[in-house]
Coordinates of C-alpha atoms in Angstrom, one line a residue:
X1 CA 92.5 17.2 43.3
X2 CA 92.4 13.8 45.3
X3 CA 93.5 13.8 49.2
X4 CA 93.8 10.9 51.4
X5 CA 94.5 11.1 55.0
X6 CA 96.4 9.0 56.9
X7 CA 97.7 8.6 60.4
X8 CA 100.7 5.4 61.5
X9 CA 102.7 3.3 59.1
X10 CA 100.0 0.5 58.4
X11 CA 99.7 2.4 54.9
X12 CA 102.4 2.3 52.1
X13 CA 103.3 5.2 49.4
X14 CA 101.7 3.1 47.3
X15 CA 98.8 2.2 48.8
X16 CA 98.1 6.4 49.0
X17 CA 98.9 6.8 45.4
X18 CA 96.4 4.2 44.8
X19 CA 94.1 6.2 47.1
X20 CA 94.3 9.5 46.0
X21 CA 94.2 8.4 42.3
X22 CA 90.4 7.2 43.4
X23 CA 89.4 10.4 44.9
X24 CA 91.0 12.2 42.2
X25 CA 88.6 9.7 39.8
X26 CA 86.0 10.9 41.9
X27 CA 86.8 14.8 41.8
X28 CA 86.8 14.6 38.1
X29 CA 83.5 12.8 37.7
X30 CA 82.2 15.9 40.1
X31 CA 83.4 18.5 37.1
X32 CA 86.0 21.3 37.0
X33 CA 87.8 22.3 40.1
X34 CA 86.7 20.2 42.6
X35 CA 88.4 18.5 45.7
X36 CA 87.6 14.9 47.0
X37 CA 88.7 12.9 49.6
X38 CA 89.2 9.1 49.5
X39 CA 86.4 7.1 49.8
X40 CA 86.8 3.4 50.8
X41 CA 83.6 3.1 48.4
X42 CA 85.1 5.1 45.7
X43 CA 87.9 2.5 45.6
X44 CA 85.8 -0.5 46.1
X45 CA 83.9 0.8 43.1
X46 CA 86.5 1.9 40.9
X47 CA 88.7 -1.3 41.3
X48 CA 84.9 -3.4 40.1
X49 CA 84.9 -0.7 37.6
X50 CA 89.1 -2.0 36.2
X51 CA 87.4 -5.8 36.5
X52 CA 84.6 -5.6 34.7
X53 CA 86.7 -3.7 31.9
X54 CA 89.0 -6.5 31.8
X55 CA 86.6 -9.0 31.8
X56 CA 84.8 -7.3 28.8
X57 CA 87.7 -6.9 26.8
X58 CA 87.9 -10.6 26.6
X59 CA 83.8 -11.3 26.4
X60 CA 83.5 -11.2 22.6
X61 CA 86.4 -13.6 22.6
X62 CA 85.1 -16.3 24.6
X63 CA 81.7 -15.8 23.4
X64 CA 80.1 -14.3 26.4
X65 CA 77.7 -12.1 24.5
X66 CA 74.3 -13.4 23.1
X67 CA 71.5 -12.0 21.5
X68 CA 68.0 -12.3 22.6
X69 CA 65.1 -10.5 20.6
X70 CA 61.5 -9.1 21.3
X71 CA 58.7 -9.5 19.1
X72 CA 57.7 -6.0 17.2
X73 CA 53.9 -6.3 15.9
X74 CA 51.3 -4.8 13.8
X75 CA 47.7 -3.2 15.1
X76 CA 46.5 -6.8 14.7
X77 CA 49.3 -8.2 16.9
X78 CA 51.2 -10.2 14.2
X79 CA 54.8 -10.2 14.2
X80 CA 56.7 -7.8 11.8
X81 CA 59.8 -8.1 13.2
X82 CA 61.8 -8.1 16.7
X83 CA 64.2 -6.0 18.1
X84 CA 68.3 -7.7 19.0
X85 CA 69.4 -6.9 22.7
X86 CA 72.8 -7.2 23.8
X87 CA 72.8 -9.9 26.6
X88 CA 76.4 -10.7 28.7
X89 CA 76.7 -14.3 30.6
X90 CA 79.6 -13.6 32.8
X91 CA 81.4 -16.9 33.5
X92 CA 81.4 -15.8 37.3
X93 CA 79.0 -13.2 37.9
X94 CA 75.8 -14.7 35.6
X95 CA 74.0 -12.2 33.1
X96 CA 75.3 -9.0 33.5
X97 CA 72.7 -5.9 33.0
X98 CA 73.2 -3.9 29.9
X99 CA 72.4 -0.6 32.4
X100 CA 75.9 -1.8 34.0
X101 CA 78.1 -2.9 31.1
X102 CA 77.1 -0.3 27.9
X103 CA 77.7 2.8 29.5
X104 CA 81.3 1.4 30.1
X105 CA 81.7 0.3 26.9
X106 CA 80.9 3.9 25.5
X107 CA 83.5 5.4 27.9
X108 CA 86.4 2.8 27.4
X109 CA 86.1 2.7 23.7
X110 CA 84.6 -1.5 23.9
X111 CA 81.3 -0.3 22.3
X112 CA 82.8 0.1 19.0
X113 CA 84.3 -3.8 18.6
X114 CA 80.7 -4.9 20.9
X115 CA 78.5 -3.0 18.1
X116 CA 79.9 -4.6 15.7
X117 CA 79.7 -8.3 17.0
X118 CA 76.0 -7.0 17.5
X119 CA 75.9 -6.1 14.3
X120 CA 76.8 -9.1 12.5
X121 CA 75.2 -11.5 14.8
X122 CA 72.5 -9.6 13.6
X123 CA 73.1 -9.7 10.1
X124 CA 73.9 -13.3 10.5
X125 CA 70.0 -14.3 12.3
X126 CA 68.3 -12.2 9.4
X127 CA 69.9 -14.7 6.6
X128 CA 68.4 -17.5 9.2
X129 CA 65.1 -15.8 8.8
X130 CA 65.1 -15.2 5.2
X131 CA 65.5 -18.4 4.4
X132 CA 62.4 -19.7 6.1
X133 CA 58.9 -18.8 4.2
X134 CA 57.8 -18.2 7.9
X135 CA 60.1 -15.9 8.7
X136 CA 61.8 -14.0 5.6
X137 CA 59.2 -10.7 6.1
X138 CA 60.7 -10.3 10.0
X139 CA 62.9 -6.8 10.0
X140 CA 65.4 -6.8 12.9
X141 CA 66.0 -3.1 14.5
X142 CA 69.6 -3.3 16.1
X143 CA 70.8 -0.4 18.5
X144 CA 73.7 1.7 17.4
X145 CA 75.6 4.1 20.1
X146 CA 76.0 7.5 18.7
X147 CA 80.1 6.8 19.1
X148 CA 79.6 3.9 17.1
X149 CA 77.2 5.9 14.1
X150 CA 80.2 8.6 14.5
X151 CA 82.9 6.8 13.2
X152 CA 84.1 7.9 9.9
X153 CA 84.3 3.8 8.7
X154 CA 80.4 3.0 9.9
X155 CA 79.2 3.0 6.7
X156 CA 82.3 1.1 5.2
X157 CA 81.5 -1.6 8.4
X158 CA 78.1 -1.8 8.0
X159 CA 78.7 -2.5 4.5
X160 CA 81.0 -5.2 4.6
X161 CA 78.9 -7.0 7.4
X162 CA 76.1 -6.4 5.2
X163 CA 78.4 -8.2 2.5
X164 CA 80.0 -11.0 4.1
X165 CA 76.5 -12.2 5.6
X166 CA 74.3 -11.9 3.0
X167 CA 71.6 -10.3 5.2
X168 CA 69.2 -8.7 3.1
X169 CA 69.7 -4.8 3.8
X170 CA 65.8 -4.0 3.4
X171 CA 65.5 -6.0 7.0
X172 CA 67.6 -4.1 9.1
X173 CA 67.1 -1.4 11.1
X174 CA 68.9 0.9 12.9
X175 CA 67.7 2.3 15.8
X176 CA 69.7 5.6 16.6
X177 CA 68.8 7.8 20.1
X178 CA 68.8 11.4 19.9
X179 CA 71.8 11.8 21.7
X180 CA 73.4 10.9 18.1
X181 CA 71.9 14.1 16.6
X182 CA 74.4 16.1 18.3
X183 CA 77.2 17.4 16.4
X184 CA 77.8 17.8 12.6
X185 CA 74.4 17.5 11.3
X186 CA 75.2 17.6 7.7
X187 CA 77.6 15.0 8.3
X188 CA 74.8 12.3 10.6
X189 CA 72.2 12.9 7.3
X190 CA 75.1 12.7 4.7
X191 CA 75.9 8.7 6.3
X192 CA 72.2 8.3 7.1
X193 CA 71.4 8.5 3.0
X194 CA 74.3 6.2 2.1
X195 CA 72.9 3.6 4.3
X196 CA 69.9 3.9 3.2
X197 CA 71.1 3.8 -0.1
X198 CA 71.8 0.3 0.9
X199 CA 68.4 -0.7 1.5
X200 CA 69.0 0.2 5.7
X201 CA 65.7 1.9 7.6
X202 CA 66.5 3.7 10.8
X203 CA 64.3 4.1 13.7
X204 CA 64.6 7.1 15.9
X205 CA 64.6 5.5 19.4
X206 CA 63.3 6.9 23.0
X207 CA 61.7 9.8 21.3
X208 CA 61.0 12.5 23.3
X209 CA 63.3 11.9 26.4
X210 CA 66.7 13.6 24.6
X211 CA 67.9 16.8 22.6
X212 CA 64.5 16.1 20.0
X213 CA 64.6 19.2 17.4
X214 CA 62.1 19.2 14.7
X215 CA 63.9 21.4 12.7
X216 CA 66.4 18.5 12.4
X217 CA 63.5 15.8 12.4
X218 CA 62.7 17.1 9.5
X219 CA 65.5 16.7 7.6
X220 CA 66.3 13.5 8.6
X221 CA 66.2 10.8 6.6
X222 CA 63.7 8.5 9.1
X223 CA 61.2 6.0 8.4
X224 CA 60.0 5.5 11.9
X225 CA 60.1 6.8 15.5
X226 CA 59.6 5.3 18.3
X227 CA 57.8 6.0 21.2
X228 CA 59.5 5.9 24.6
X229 CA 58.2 3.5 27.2
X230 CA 58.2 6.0 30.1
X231 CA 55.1 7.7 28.1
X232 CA 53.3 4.4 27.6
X233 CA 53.8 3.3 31.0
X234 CA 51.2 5.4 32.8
X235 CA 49.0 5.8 29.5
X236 CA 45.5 3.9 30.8
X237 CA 45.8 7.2 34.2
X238 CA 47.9 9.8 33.3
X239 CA 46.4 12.6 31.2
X240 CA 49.5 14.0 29.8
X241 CA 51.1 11.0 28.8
X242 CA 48.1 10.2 26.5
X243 CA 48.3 13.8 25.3
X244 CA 51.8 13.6 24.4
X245 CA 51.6 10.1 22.9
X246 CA 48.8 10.9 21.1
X247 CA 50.7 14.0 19.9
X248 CA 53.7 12.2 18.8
X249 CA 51.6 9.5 16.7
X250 CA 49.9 12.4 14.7
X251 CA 52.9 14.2 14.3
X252 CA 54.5 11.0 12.7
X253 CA 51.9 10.2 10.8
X254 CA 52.1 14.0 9.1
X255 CA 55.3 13.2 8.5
X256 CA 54.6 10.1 6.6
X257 CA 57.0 8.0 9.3
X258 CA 55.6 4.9 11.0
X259 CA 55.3 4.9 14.9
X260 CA 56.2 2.0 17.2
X261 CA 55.4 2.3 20.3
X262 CA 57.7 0.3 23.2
X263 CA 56.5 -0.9 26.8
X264 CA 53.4 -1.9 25.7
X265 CA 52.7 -4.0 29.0
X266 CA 48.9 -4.6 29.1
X267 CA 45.5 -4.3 26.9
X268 CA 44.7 -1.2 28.1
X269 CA 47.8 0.4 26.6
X270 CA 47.7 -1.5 23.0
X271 CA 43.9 -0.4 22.6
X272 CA 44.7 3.3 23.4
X273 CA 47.2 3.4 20.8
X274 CA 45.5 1.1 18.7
X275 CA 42.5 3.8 18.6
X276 CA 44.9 6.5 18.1
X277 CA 46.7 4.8 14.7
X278 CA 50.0 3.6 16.1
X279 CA 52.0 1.5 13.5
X280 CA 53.6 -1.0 15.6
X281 CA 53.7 -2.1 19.2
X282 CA 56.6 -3.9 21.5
X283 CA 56.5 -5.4 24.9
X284 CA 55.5 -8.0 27.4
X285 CA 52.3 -7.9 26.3
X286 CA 53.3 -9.3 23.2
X287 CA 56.7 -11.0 23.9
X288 CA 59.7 -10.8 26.8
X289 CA 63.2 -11.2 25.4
X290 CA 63.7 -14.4 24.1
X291 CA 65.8 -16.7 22.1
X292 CA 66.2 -17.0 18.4
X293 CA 64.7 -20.4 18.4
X294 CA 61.8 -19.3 20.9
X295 CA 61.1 -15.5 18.5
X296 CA 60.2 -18.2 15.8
X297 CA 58.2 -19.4 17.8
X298 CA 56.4 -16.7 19.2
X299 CA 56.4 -15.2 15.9
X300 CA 54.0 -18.2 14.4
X301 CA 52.1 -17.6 17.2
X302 CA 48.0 -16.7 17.2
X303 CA 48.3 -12.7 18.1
X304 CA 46.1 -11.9 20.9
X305 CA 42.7 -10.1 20.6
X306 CA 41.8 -6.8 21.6
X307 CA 38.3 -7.4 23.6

């Protein structure tokens, strides 16, 4: 239930429809049964909230979305790949953070037609790469929402992107979270083997911060995890995150799936996993998020040393 108070005619009915439907937004959000009042805030955020809705249901259209990419290396520090990140130039409001626009596509419904322009921008940058000797042997690990992997058509869609590009399928990756994992099991491993049936790898992203089971590890149909930065952050002082990186690389490599580790920032953290037998490695240390033009660029690059 939403209640606004109000005292004097400087407010019209519709003005306090307009104000109780906030709180009631509010009251919602708060969980079963609960009571609100209005909140100037809630209304000054919820009418930002309609805009930037609007505004993204006309982003792919006006081409508003990019794609920049970070370098994915090897334990020498050569470029295997990169991973595509979503990026929104907002005509008025500049680049617009992901944190702030994705979690509104996945509640509106937008992620669906924004995953797939991700998608075959993807697809479309992998047919750039393999066509250059310098470049064909880059894979490309693009992010998939779980609403997204869910829908009955994915594998149809990723299909006919797959298709229409000519992207070589043994290239790209998808990179699903845990959260995906949740729900009809039999059904997520069912459309995991017909993509990979394709020639499709999938990556297993943030491990460790979600609803992780290894009873259902087990039966998917991975062929890498990756490591979540939050563990790698503190690695060269904190005890336990070296314990439990440590434990997830071994644990991989029993499994026979390769382990990337993200938020690889500094020396110190690419020699501690280099010691322990991590696969693959991503972040500043190697590469920011860059162009296209500038990831072939980086990716020609002389790795750096461990010392």
């Amino acid at each position: 239930m939403g209640i606004a108070l109000f005292n004097g005619p400087q407010h019209t009915v519709d003005n306090l429809f307009q104000y109780t439907n906030a709180a009631v937004h509010l009251a919602q959000k708060s969980g079963p049964n609960n009571i609100r009042f209005y909140d100037p805030k809630v209304q000054a955020d919820l009418e930002a909230r309609i805009e930037l809705e609007h505004d993204m249901r006309l982003a792919i259209e006006r081409d508003e979305f990019i794609l920049v990419y970070q370098m994915q290396v090897d334990s020498l520090g050569r470029a295997i790949g990169a991973e595509a990140l979503i990026r929104w130039q907002h005509p008025r409001h500049g680049f617009v953070s992901p944190g702030t626009f994705i979690p509104l596509a996945e509640e509106t419904g937008l992620i669906m037609p924004i995953g797939n322009w991700v998608l075959e921008t993807a697809c479309e940058q992998l047919v750039i790469w393999a066509n250059d000797e310098n470049t064909q042997h880059l894979t490309l690990a693009v992010n998939v929402s779980a609403k997204q992997f869910q829908q009955p058509d994915f594998v149809d869609t990723v299909c006919g992107v797959l298709t229409k590009s000519g992207a070589p399928a043994h290239r790209l990756k998808l990179e699903l979270t845990e959260s995906t994992m949740i729900g009809e099991i039999d059904d997520i491993i069912a459309r995991m083997h017909q993509l990979k049936a394709l020639g499709v790898s999938f990556s297993l992203d943030d491990f460790g911060t979600g609803y992780s089971s290894l009873q259902y590890l087990k039966r998917l149909p991975l062929d890498q995890i990756k490591i979540d930065q939050s563990f790698v952050r503190n690695l060269h002082k904190d005890t336990d995150d070296k314990a439990i990186v440590q434990t997830i690389i071994a644990m991989g490599r029993s499994l026979g799936l390769q382990v990337i580790a993200e938020g690889v920032e500094n020396q110190e953290h690419w020699r501690h996993l280099n010691e322990h037998q991590c696969h693959a490695f991503q972040g500043y240390y190697f590469c920011k998020t860059v162009s296209a033009a500038e990831m072939i660029q980086r990716s020609l690059a002389a790795p750096p040393m461990i010392a």
